[in-house]
Coordinates of C-alpha atoms in Angstrom, one line a residue:
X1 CA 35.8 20.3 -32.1
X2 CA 38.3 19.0 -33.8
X3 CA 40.0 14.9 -35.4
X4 CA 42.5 14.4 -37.8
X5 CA 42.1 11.3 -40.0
X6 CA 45.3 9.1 -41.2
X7 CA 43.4 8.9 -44.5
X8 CA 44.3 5.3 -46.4
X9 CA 46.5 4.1 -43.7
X10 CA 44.6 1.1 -41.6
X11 CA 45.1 2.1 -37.9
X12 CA 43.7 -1.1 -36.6
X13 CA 47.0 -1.2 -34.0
X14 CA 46.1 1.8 -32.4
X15 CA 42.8 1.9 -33.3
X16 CA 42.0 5.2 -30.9
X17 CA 44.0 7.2 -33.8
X18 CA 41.7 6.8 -37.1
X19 CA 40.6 10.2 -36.2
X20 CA 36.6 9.9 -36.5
X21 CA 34.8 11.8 -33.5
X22 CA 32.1 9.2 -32.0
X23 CA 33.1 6.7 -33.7
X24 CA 36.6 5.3 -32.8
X25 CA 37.0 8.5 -30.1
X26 CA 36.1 11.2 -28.0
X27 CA 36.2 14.5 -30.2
X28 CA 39.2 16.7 -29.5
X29 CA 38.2 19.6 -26.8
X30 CA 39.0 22.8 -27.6
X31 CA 42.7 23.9 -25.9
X32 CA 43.1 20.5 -26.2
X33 CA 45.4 18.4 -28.1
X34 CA 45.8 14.2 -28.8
X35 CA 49.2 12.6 -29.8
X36 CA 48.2 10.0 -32.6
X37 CA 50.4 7.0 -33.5
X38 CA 50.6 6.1 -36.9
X39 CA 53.1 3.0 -37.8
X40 CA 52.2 2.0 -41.6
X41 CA 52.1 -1.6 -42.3
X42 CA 54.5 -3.7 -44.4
X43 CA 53.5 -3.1 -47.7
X44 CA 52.0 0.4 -47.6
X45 CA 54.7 2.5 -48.7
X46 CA 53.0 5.1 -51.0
X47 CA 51.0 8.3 -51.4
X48 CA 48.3 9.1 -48.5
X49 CA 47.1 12.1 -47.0
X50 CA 45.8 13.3 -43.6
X51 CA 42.5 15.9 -43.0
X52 CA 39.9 16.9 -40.1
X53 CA 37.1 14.4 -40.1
X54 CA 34.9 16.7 -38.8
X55 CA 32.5 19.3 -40.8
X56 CA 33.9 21.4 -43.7
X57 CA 36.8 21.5 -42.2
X58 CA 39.0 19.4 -44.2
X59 CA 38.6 21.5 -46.8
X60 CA 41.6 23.4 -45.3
X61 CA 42.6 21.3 -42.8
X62 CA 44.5 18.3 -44.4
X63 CA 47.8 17.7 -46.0
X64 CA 50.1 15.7 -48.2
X65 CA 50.9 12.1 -45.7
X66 CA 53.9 10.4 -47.8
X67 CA 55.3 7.1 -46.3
X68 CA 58.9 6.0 -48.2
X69 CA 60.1 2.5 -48.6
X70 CA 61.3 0.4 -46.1
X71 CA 65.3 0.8 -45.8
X72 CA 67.3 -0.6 -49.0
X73 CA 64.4 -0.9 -50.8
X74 CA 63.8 1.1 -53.8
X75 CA 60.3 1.7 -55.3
X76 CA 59.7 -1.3 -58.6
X77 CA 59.6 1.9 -61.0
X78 CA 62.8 3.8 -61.7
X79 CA 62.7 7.5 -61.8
X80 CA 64.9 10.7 -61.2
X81 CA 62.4 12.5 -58.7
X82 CA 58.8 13.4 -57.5
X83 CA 56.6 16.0 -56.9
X84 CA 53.9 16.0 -55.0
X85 CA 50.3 18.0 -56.4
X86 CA 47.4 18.4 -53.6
X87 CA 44.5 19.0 -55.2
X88 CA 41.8 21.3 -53.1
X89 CA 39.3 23.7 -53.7
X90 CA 38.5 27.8 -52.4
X91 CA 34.6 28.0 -51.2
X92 CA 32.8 31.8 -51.0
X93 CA 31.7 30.5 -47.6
X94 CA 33.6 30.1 -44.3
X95 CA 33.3 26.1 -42.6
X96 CA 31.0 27.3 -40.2
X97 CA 28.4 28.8 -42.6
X98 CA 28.7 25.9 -45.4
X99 CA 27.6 23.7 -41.8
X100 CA 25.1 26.0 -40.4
X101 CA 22.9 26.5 -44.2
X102 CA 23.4 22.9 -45.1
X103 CA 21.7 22.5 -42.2
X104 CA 18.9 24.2 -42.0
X105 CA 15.1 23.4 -42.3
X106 CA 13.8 23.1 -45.8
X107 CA 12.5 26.1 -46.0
X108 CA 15.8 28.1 -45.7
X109 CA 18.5 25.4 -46.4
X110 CA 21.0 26.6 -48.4
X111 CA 23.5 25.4 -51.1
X112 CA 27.2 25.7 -50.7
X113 CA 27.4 26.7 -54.3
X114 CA 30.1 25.6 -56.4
X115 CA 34.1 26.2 -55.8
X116 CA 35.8 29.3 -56.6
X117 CA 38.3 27.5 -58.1
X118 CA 40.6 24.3 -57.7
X119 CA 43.4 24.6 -56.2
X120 CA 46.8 23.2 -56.7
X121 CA 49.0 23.0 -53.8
X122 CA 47.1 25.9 -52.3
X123 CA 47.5 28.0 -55.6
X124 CA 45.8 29.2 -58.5
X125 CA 44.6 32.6 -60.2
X126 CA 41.8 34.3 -58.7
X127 CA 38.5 32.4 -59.1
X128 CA 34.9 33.2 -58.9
X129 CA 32.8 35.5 -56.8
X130 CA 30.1 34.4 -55.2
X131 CA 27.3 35.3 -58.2
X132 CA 29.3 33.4 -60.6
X133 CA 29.8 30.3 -58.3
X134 CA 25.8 30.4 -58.0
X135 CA 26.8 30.8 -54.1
X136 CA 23.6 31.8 -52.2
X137 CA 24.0 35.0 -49.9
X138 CA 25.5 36.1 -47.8
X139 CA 29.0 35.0 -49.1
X140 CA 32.5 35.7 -48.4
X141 CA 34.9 38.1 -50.5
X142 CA 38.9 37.7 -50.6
X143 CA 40.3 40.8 -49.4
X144 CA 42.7 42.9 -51.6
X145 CA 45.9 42.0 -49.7
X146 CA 44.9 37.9 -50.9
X147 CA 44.0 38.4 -54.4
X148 CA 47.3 40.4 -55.1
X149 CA 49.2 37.4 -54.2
X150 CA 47.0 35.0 -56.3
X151 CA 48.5 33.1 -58.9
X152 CA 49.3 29.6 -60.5
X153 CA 51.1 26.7 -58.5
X154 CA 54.7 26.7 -60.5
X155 CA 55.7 22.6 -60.9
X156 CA 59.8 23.1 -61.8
X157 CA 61.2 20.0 -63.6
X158 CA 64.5 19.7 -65.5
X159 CA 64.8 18.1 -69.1
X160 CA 65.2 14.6 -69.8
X161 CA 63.7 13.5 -66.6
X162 CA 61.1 11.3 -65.6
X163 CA 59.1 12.5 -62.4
X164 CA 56.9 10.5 -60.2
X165 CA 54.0 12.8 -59.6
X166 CA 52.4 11.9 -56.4
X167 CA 48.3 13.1 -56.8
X168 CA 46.2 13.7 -54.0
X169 CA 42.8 14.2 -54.5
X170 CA 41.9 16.8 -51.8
X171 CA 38.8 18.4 -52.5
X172 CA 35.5 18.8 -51.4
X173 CA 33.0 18.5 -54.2
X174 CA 34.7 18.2 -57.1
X175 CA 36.0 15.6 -59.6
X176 CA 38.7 16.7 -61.7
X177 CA 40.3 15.7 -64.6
X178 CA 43.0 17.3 -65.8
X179 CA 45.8 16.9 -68.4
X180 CA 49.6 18.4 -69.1
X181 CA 49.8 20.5 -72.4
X182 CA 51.9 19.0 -74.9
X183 CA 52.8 16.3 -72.1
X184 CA 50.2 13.0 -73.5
X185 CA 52.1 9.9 -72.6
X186 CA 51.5 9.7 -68.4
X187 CA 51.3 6.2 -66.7
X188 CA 49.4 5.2 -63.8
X189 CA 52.1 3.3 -61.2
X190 CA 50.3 3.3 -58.1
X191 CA 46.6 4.1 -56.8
X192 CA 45.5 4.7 -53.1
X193 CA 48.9 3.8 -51.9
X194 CA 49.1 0.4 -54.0
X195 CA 51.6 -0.5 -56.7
X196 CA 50.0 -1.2 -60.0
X197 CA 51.4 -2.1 -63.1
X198 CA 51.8 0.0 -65.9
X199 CA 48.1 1.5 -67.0
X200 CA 48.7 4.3 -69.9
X201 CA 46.9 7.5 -70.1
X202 CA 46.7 10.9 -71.4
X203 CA 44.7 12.6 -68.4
X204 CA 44.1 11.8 -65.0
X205 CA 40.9 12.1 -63.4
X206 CA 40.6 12.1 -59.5
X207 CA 38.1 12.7 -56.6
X208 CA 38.1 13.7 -52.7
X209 CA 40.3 10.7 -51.2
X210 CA 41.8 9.9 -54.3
X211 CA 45.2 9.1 -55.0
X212 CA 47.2 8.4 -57.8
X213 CA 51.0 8.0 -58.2
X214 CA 51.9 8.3 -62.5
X215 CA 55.4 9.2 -64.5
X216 CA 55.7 12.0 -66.1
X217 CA 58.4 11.7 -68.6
X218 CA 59.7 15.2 -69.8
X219 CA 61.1 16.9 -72.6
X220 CA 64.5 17.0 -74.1
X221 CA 65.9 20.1 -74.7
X222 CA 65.8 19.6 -78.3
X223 CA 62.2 18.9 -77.7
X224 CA 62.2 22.2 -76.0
X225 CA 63.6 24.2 -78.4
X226 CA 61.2 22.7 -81.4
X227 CA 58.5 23.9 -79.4
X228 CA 59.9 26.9 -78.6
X229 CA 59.0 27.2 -74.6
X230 CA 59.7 26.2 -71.5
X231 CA 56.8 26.4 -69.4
X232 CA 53.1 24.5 -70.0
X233 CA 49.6 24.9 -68.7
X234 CA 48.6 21.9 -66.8
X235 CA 44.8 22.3 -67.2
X236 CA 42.1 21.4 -64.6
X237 CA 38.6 20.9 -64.9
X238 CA 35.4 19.8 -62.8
X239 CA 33.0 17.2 -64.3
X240 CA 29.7 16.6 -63.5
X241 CA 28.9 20.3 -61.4
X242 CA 26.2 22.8 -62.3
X243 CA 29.4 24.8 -63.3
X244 CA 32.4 22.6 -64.0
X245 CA 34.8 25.7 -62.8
X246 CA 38.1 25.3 -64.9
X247 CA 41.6 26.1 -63.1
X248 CA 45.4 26.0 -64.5
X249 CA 48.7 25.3 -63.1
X250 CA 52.3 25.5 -64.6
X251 CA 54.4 22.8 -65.7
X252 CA 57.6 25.1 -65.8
X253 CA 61.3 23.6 -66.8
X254 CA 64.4 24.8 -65.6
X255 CA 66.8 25.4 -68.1
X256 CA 69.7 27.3 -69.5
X257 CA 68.0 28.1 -72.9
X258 CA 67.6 31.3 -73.9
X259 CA 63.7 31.7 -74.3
X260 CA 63.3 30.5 -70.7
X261 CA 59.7 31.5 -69.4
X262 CA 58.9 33.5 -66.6
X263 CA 54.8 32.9 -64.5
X264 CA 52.3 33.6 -66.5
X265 CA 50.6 36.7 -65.1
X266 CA 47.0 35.7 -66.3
X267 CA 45.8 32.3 -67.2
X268 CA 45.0 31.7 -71.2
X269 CA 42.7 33.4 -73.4
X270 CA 42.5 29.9 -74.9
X271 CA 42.3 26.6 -72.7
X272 CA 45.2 24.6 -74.6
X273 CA 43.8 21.1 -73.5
X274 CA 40.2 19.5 -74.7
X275 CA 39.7 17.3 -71.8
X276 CA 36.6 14.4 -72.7
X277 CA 33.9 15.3 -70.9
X278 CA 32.8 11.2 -70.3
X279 CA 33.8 10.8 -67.6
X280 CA 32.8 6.9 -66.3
X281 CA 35.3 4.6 -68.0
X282 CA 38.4 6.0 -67.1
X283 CA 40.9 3.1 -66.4
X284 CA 37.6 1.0 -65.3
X285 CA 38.3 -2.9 -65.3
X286 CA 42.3 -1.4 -66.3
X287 CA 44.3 -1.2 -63.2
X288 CA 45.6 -4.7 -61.8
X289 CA 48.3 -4.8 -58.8
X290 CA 51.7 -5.5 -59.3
X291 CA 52.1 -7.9 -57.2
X292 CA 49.4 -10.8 -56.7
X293 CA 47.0 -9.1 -53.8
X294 CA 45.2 -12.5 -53.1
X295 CA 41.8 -11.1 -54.3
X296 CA 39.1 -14.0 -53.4
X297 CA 37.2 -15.4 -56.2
X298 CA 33.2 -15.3 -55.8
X299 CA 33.2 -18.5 -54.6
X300 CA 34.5 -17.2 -51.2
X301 CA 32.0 -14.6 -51.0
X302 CA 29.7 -14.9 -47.7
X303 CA 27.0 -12.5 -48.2
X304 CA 26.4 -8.8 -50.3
X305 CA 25.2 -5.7 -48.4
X306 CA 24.0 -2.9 -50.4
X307 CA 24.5 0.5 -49.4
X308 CA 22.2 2.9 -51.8
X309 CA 22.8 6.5 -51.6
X310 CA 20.1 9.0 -52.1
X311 CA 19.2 12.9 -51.0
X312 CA 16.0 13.2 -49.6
X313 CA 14.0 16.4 -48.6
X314 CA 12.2 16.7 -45.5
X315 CA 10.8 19.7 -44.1
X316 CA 12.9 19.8 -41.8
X317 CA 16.0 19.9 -44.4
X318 CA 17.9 18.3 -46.8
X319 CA 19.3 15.0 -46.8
X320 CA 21.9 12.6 -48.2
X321 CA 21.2 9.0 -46.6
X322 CA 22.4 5.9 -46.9
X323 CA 20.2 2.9 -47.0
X324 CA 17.9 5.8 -46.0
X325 CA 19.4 6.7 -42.8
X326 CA 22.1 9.0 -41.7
X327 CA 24.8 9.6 -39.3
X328 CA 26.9 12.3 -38.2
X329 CA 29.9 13.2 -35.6
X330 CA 27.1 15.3 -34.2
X331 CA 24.0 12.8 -34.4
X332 CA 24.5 9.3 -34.5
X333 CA 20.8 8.8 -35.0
X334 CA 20.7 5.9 -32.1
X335 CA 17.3 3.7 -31.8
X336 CA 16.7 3.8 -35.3
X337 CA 15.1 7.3 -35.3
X338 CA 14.6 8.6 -38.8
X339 CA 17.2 10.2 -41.1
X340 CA 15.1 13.8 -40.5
X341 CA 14.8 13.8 -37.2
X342 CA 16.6 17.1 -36.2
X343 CA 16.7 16.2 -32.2
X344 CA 20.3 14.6 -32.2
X345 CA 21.3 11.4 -30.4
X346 CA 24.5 11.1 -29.5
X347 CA 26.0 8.6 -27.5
X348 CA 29.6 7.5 -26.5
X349 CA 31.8 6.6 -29.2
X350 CA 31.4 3.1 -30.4
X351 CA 35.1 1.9 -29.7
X352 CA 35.2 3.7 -26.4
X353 CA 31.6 1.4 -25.6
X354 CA 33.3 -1.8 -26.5
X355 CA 36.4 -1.5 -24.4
X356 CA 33.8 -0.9 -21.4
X357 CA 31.1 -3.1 -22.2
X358 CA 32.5 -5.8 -24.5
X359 CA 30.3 -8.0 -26.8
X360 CA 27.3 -6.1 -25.3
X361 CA 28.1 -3.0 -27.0
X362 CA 28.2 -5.1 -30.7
X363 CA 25.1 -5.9 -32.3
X364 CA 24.2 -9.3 -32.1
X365 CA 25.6 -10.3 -35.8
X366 CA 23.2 -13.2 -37.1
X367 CA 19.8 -10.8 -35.9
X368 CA 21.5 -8.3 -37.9
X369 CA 22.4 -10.1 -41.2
X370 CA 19.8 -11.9 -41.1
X371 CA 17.0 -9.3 -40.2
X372 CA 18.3 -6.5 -41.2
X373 CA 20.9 -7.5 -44.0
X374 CA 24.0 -6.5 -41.9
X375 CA 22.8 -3.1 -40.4
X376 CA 22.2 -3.0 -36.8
X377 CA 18.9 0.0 -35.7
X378 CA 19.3 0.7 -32.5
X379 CA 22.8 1.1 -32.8
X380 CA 23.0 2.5 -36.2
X381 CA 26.0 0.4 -37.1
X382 CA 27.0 -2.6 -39.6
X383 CA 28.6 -5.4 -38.6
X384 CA 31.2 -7.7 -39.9
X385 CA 33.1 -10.4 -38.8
X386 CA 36.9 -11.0 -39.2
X387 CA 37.9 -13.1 -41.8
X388 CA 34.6 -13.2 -43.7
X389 CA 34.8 -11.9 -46.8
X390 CA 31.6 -9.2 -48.3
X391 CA 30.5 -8.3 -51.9
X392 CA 29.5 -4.5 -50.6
X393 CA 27.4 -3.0 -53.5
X394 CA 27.4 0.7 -53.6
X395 CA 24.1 1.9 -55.6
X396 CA 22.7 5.4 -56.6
X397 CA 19.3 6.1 -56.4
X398 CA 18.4 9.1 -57.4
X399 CA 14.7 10.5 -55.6
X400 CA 12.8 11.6 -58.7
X401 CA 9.9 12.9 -57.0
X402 CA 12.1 16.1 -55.3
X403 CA 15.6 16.4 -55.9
X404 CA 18.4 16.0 -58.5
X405 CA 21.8 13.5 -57.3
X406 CA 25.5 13.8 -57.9
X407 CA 28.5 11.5 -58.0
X408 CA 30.0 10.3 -55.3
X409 CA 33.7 8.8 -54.1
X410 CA 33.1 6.1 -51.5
X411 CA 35.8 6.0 -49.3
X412 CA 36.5 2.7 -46.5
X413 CA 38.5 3.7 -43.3
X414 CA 40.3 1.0 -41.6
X415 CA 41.5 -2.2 -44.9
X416 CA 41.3 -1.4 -48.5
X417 CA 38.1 -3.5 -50.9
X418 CA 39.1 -5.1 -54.4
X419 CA 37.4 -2.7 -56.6
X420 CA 34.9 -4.9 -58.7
X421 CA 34.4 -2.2 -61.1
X422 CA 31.0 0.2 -62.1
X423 CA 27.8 0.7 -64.6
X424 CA 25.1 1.6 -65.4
X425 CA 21.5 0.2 -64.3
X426 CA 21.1 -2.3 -61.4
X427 CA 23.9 -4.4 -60.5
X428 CA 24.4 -8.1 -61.7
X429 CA 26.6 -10.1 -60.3
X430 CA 26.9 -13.0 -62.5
X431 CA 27.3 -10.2 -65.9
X432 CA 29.7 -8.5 -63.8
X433 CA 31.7 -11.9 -62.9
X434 CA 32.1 -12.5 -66.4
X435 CA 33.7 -9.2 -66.9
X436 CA 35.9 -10.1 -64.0
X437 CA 37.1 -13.1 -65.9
X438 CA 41.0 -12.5 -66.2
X439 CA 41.4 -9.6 -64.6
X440 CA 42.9 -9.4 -61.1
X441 CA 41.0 -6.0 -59.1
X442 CA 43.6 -3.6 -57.0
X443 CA 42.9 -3.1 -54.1
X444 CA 41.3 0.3 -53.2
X445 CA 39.9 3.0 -50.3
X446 CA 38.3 5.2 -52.3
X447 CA 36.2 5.1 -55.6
X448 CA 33.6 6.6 -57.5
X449 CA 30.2 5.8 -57.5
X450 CA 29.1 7.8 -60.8
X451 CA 26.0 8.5 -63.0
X452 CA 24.7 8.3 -66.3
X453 CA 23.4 10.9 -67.2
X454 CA 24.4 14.7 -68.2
X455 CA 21.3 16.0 -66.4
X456 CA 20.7 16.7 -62.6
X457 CA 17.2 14.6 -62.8
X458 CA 16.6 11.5 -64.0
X459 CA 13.9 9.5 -63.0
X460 CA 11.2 11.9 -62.6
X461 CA 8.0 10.9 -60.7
X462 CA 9.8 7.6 -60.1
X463 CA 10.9 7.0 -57.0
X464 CA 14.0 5.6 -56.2
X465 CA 15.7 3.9 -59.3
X466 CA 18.9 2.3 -59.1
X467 CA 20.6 4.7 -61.5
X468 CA 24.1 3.3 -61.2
X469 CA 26.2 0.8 -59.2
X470 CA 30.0 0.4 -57.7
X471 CA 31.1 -3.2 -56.3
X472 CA 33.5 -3.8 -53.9
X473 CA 35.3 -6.9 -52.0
X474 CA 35.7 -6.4 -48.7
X475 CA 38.5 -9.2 -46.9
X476 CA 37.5 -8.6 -43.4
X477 CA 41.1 -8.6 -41.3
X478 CA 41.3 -5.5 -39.6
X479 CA 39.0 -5.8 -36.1
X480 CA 38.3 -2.3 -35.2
X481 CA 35.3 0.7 -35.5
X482 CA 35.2 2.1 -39.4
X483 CA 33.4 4.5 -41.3
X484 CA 32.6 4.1 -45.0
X485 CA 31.3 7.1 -46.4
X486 CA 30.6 9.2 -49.1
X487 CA 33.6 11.5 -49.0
X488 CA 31.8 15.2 -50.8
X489 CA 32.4 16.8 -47.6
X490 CA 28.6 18.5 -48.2
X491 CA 27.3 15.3 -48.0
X492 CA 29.0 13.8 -44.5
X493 CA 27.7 17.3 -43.0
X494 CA 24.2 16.0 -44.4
X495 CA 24.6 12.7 -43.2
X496 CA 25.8 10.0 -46.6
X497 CA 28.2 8.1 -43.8
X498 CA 27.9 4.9 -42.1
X499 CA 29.7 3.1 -39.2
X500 CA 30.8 -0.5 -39.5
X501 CA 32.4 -2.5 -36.4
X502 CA 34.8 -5.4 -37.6
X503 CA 35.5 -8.0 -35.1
X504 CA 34.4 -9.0 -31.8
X505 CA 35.3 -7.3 -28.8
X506 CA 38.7 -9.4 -27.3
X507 CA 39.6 -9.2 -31.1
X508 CA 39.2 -5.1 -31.4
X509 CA 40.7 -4.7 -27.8
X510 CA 43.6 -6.7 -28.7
X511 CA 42.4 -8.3 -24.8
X512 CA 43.6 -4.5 -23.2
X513 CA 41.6 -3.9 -20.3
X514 CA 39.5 -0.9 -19.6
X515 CA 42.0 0.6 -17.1
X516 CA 44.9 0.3 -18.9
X517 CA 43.0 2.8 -21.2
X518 CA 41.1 5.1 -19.2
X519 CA 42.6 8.1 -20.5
X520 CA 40.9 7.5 -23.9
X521 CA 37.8 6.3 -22.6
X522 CA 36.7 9.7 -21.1
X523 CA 35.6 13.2 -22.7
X524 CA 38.8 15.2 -21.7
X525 CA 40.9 12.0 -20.1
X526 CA 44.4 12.1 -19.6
X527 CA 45.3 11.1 -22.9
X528 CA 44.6 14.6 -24.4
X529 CA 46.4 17.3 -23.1
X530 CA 47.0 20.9 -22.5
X531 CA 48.8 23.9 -22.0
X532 CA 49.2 22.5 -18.6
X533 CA 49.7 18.9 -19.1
X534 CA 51.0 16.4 -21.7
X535 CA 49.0 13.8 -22.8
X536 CA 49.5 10.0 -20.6
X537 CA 49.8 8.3 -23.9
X538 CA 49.3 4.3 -24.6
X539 CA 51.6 3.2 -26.8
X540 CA 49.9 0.6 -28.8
X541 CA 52.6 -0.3 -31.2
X542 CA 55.3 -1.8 -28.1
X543 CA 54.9 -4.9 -27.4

């Protein structure tokens, strides 16, 4: 099985292409392939990225997704040139063993462990075996052939430049902050594909889904010569792991001067950087749009739903719910069966329901608000309805009674959410208003949801106490079928994700019959093709 997600770009025109089996479509057969349209909107020029949205698969799967400025117009910062840096990680464990362990019964679950190392661009010196990882057997082993060709990603700049280093946070577990040696002075320009203004830094710090566009400004060839090299370690680091692995890349300069470095054979015997290890203030309550992004005051607010992560143990596994349920490509969890039932339910694909069935595949929305503050049980589904606007509160709540918790980067498909900022504790709105007092929120599709604390436990023999909080403001205007999700790629395959349909049914249809889309509508339908056949595509964008 296989999807590919547009990741950041809202696909609410051709909403069969967001990419997320059983929920906006039929999963991808094997032999089988789907044309998806992708038309970004006025306005999202920027950096984006595209991955499979199913399993551990994106942790290979997935790409740099760059979309340029309309025609004649030139970007509101000036610079000489780009480089893009994917950030990704190496696992001792193939996709289809991290999936099969994570799933098991308690008994014999198993850990992924932590990455071999972080990779840059698909590079980096060779990382940790599996007994250093703390990867439970059996485990995987690069063969000789592989590790002879490992080594550093090489970033060539000239002197005297500024770049605009386009960051895409592509990994699976890790956070990572990193900084350039002897390179301090970076600033923040654009995040998830929105302008910002000018936010100052001397490291970046970024999660799976992540992205952040900052200038790097390099040195003169004077400057070069002082220092006496051309080449510098850009140094990357996991926070908040069992074992924050630590991994290097090479800012290298291309020069004529004489002491001109070649690769670096072997990473340092020193690290050059000493990145803070604090990780939950980083350019919090800092970034603001460059542009006025019409963020609605509280005032406008029509309701809060509050979305509480938590991993829970069950005999027959481990767990990581939401609101205590879960929901996965491969169990949807339909008629409100428990987050540890093991016997899946899986049904047809929510969109795919609602272009057959119309407002009698969507939850009825004031029995759901009202009953069940915006989550639907038999369906397993929030809803939402266009133009409202929702204070979404993203809590973590650690179970002190079995199991430690970990950070996590929320992630919104479909429109971005005003980030309303993070703390400690339970969440207050009226404190946190305050804060809000002159500052304008960017808009955002993907944020952290930290902790406080250094240890794994916190909250022992106390059950479920909010431990930290994220707030989001979510202007409803894209009808469609979206997931928002914890994006740890462990913790979709163990169920953090939830499904949230936006709209009524004429406005998610767009008013297109059923038969003018049967080919989506069916498992195997004429919009996916083979080696035999093209796909019959729709092509939503004419008209």
């Amino acid at each position: 099985m296989f999807q590919k997600h547009w990741h950041g770009l809202s696909q609410s025109t051709a909403p069969f292409s967001d990419g997320t089996p059983q929920a906006s479509q039929w999963p991808i057969k094997p032999g089988e392939y789907f044309d998806y349209e992708i038309k970004p909107n006025i306005g999202e020029a920027g950096t984006y990225f595209y991955h499979s949205h199913v399993g551990f698969q994106a942790v290979s799967a997935a790409g740099p997704l760059i979309v340029e400025e309309q025609l004649n117009k030139l970007p509101p910062f000036a610079y000489d040139d780009e480089r893009i840096v994917f950030i990704s990680e190496l696992f001792n464990k193939t996709d289809s063993m991290v999936e099969n362990e994570l799933l098991e019964p308690l008994s014999v679950v198993k850990w992924t462990g932590e990455a071999e190392t972080i990779l840059v661009n698909g590079n980096s010196f060779l990382g940790l075996d599996g007994n250093d990882s703390q990867t439970p057997e059996p485990w995987t082993k690069s063969e000789p052939p592989v590790v002879s060709t490992c080594g550093p990603e090489v970033i060539q700049v000239e002197p005297g430049k500024t770049y605009r280093m386009r960051m895409i946070g592509g990994s699976a577990l890790n956070l990572v902050s990193l900084g350039f040696e002897d390179h301090p002075e970076l600033s923040v320009m654009a995040a998830d594909g929105r302008y910002t203004k000018l936010a100052y830094t001397d490291r970046i710090q970024i999660a799976g889904g992540q992205r952040y566009d900052f200038l790097l400004r390099t040195k003169t060839e004077d400057e070069l010569r002082r220092l006496g090299k051309t080449a510098f370690w850009v140094q990357l680091e996991g926070r908040y792991r069992p074992i924050n692995v630590t991994s290097y890349a090479l800012l290298s300069y291309t020069s004529d001067l004489a002491f001109n470095q070649t690769t670096a054979l072997a990473p340092p015997a020193k690290a050059p950087l000493t990145i803070p290890n604090t990780i939950q203030n980083w350019l919090e309550y800092t970034l603001e749009p460059l542009e006025p992004n019409g963020f609605p005051s509280a005032d406008k607010v029509n309701r809060q739903v509050f979305l509480s992560s938590a991993q829970l143990t069950a005999t027959s596994g481990v767990f990581a719910t939401v609101q205590n349920h879960t929901w996965t490509e491969s169990n949807q969890h339909l008629g409100n069966t428990s987050f540890n039932e093991k016997d899946p339910t899986v049904g047809t694909p929510y969109l795919v329901d609602i272009y057959r069935h119309g407002d009698a595949a969507i939850p009825d929305y004031e029995t759901t608000v009202q009953k069940h503050g915006g989550w639907d049980p038999n369906f397993n589904v929030y809803v939402a309805k266009v133009g409202e606007i929702i204070d979404i509160i993203l809590v973590n709540e650690p179970d002190g009674l079995s199991i430690g918790f970990d950070i996590h980067p929320w992630h919104i498909h479909g429109g971005h959410v005003y980030d309303l900022g993070s703390g400690p504790g339970t969440y207050n709105a009226t404190t946190n208003e305050e804060r809000l007092n002159g500052y304008n929120p960017v808009l955002r599709d993907t944020t952290m949801l930290y902790k406080y604390t250094e240890g794994e436990y916190v909250g022992e023999n106390m059950n479920f106490t909010s431990q930290a909080w994220r707030a989001w403001r979510l202007q409803v205007q894209d009808a469609g079928v979206w997931m928002v999700h914890c994006h740890i790629l462990q913790h979709m395959i163990q169920g953090m994700q939830t499904v949230w349909v936006m709209g009524n049914a004429s406005e998610i249809t767009r008013g297109r019959s059923p038969d003018f889309m049967e080919g989506y509508l069916n498992y195997g339908g004429d919009a996916y093709g083979n080696a035999s056949y093209d796909p019959l595509v729709n092509h939503h964008f004419d008209g």
